[in-house]
Amino acid sequence: MEQKDIIEVVNTKANEWLNGNYDEDTKKTISALMNKEDHSDLIDSFYKDLEFGTGGLRGKMGPGTNRMNIYTVGAATQGLANYLNECFVGEEISICIGYDCRNNSKLFSDTVANIFSANGIKAYIFDDLRPTPEMSFAIRQLGCKSGVIITASHNPKEYNGYKAYWDDGSQIVTPHDKNIIDAVKAVTVDEIKFEGNPDLIEVLGAEMDKLYLDTVKTLSLSPESIKNQKDLKIVFTPIHGTTVKLVPDSLKNYGFENIIHIPEQDVVDGNFPTVVSANPEEPEALKMAIDKAKEVDADLVMACDPDGDRLGIAVTNDKGEWEIINGNQTALIFTHYLITRRRELGLLTGNDYVVKTIVTTELFKDVAIKNNVECFDAYTGFKWIADVIRKNPDKNYIGGGEESFGYMPGDFTRDKDAVSSCSIMAEIAAVAKDQGKNLFDILKEIYVEYGFSREKMIYIVREGLSGSKEIEQMMHDFRFNRPKIINGSPVILVKDYSIRKAINPISGEETELDFETTADVLQFFLEDGSKISVRPSGTEPKIKFYFEVREDLNKTEDFYNTEALADKKIEGIILSLKLN
């Protein structure tokens, strides 16, 4: 579409808002955007409609069809309400609603509750902000048909979002996602029922918290180690978010008595005043916690993102320095512990399985296979891990994780669960200390037994319409001009999930990938054991590149040399693909 055509479309949509059933403040803001000489903000506000991606509805806050506001939230909710009433004719329908610490999250959650209740649907809403996994848990406990959490996870403060869930507590997948999008698109602003029915709104509080935390405690496998190490020094930060109360409460419920807080970061604040990014994947986000850990000589640092589904951890390494354990390593530690400890306790059934996402380290699978546990691959996003659980009701789920600092150690929630993960990670640290070790020692031992893997993720940000087209072109080029050699190693296998094919580039042989739906993801497997994954983000203006390289590690003392070799190999791959 030419620029002048885009401006025409955008102006038409903006004028519809100026002349439609929208509040006066919204109209004034839109008028100001239209009167600016630079139309880029106006274009970005209206050039497209927000749609559900891997994380649901997410965008910057403000007026417009491409922004988070009560009207886009309202249309999503009215569309979901219409769809629920179509799906469950004659049945009592209820929905659970949660929200995080972000600006406007309470406003949006109240808006959602009012709209559902106005459509004859009972709305359970928490009395205050809560972690995403508790909302997922509550859906299952209350027998709800659906759920909504208002959050933009770890995105910058300008963002908010809307995640829709189904009756099993997982985010919505095919075919419901596409059907809901269609239902939302059919909604006009005049059809949104903003006036709620108070009789159909019920507030949830401490009773649900207790039920959730008691269920989290059932995951514990080593209570004796916790008893021995009850004074384990744990520094915890919610980074201004929803886990400010629930994680410390869960750790105490497990038996830990020495939880050290960062008072400035216990303040609930959607502006995240103490960090540049409230993402525990970013080292800067853990700086205050690590500084506190140095001050008190702590054993473990843990941090959660604002909505309480991601976990970041830091421990001291062999050099006595505090080091953040990356998401792949975290998933590896969880999976190794949950499998091997269950084996020690005689709890493996012979019908057990774990789940990882396709961009997560292959070492995760190696640990499972060596211990006779099945490992499933799933697309990025815990809704696909939940989908595996849904399709395997007769098998025993042990745990599932992804590289982006998310893990789900129990199936009573169906989304990544930082409350459970913090509790189990503290338990693993207690077990390690019982043995005179820490988590870094455990990680090195896993590498010696199963092989060394090093991973890195980089991304390229391209904002707006032009950025979206550029990302699309990059994916096209990788797909149709596939590299034959990367960093001197031949490509021996290509997986293209957009056509669900595994392709041998040498013989041309193609085999089907066992996935029911397609995804815009490409993977290149090299002769030297490296794996490169490429995908556009479903929720952010990014294209992401995931690198995994393998090396041999014969003894723990060789860890740093092996790590340096692997880092050099990753840099070679980045250079070979001209991404630097």
Coordinates of C-alpha atoms in Angstrom, one line a residue, residues 10 33 100 119 231 320 399-400 488 503 514 530 580:
V10 CA -5.9 6.1 8.6
L33 CA -2.7 13.6 16.3
D100 CA -1.2 -6.8 37.0
N119 CA -23.8 -10.0 28.7
D231 CA 17.7 -20.3 56.9
G320 CA 32.6 -15.9 43.4
G399 CA 7.2 -30.2 33.8
G400 CA 7.5 -27.9 30.8
G488 CA 31.7 -23.2 8.0
I503 CA 13.7 -30.7 4.6
D514 CA 4.0 -33.6 13.8
S530 CA 24.4 -26.2 16.1
N580 CA 25.9 -8.1 13.7

